[in-house]
Short mmCIF file of C-alpha atoms in Angstrom, two decimals:
data_model
loop_
_atom_site.label_atom_id
_atom_site.label_comp_id
_atom_site.label_asym_id
_atom_site.label_seq_id
_atom_site.Cartn_x
_atom_site.Cartn_y
_atom_site.Cartn_z
CA MET A 13 -9.09 36.71 30.26
CA GLY A 14 -6.59 38.64 28.17
CA ALA A 15 -6.08 42.37 28.07
CA VAL A 16 -7.30 44.35 25.08
CA PHE A 17 -3.97 46.14 24.92
CA LYS A 18 -0.57 45.57 26.46
CA ILE A 19 -0.08 47.42 29.75
CA PRO A 20 3.20 49.38 29.80
CA ALA A 21 6.05 47.64 31.67
CA ARG A 22 6.22 50.34 34.35
CA VAL A 23 2.53 49.76 35.12
CA SER A 24 2.73 45.96 35.01
CA ARG A 25 5.19 46.10 37.93
CA LEU A 26 2.51 47.73 40.11
CA THR A 27 0.17 45.77 42.34
CA ILE A 28 -3.09 44.70 40.73
CA LEU A 29 -5.02 47.37 42.68
CA ASP A 30 -2.62 50.07 41.48
CA GLN A 31 -3.03 48.74 37.93
CA VAL A 32 -6.81 49.09 38.28
CA ASP A 33 -6.37 52.71 39.43
CA TRP A 34 -4.00 53.42 36.54
CA LEU A 35 -6.41 51.87 34.02
CA GLN A 36 -9.33 53.89 35.39
CA ASP A 37 -7.30 57.11 35.07
CA TYR A 38 -6.26 56.08 31.55
CA LYS A 39 -9.91 55.46 30.63
CA LYS A 40 -10.87 58.92 31.93
CA SER A 41 -8.20 60.56 29.81
CA ILE A 42 -9.35 58.62 26.73
CA ASP A 43 -12.97 59.62 27.39
CA LEU A 44 -11.91 63.28 27.64
CA SER A 45 -9.97 62.96 24.36
CA ILE A 46 -13.03 61.45 22.65
CA LYS A 47 -15.27 64.28 23.91
CA ALA A 48 -12.76 66.88 22.72
CA ALA A 49 -12.56 65.27 19.27
CA GLN A 50 -16.36 65.06 19.06
CA GLN A 51 -16.68 68.74 19.96
CA SER A 52 -14.07 69.61 17.36
CA ALA A 53 -16.07 67.70 14.73
CA VAL A 54 -19.21 69.62 15.77
CA ASP A 55 -17.33 72.94 15.56
CA GLN A 56 -16.16 72.04 12.04
CA GLY A 57 -19.71 71.13 10.96
CA LEU A 58 -18.91 67.44 10.46
CA ALA A 59 -21.12 66.21 13.30
CA GLU A 60 -23.93 67.35 15.55
CA TYR A 61 -25.53 66.69 18.88
CA VAL A 62 -29.11 65.44 18.65
CA THR A 63 -31.50 65.60 21.59
CA VAL A 64 -33.14 62.20 22.10
CA ALA A 65 -36.05 61.37 24.43
CA VAL A 66 -35.34 58.41 26.70
CA GLU A 67 -37.59 56.37 28.98
CA ARG A 68 -35.80 55.59 32.22
CA ALA A 69 -37.66 52.58 33.48
CA PRO A 70 -37.56 48.77 33.45
CA ASN A 71 -38.26 46.67 30.36
CA LYS A 72 -41.47 48.22 29.04
CA ALA A 73 -43.18 45.12 27.65
CA GLN A 74 -42.43 42.99 30.69
CA PHE A 75 -43.42 45.75 33.11
CA ILE A 76 -46.75 46.40 31.36
CA ALA A 77 -47.49 42.68 31.26
CA GLU A 78 -46.99 42.42 35.02
CA PHE A 79 -48.40 45.70 36.30
CA GLY A 80 -50.41 47.30 33.48
CA GLU A 81 -50.02 50.42 31.39
CA ILE A 82 -51.50 52.79 33.97
CA VAL A 83 -48.76 51.88 36.46
CA TRP A 84 -46.18 52.12 33.66
CA ASN A 85 -47.24 55.69 32.85
CA ARG A 86 -46.99 56.62 36.51
CA MET A 87 -43.61 54.94 37.16
CA CYS A 88 -41.78 55.68 33.91
CA ASN A 89 -39.43 58.67 33.92
CA HIS A 90 -38.89 60.52 30.68
CA THR A 91 -35.68 62.40 30.16
CA THR A 92 -33.55 63.65 27.30
CA ARG A 93 -29.92 63.22 26.38
CA ASN A 94 -27.66 64.60 23.68
CA ASP A 95 -26.37 61.95 21.29
CA TRP A 96 -23.44 62.73 19.02
CA ARG A 97 -23.75 61.75 15.37
CA VAL A 98 -21.90 62.33 12.14
CA ILE A 99 -23.58 64.51 9.53
CA LYS A 100 -23.75 62.58 6.25
#
């Protein structure tokens, strides 16, 4: 399996476990940069956060087929999350 990007030479000399730690830290910093850019787009009016209802449960059709809709309604957790989207 090949890497998506080339690991810097100073990192490639580390042990594989240290490389994993470095990559996880790198991913965290990228995620923070993405969130900051998204918030900047929201502040400029180019994007927005939309609240979306989400069912947190197993595959609905399969679950209802096995256990019935009454059990589904009792077991299914409903929650919300904020999705980021571009304003067109």
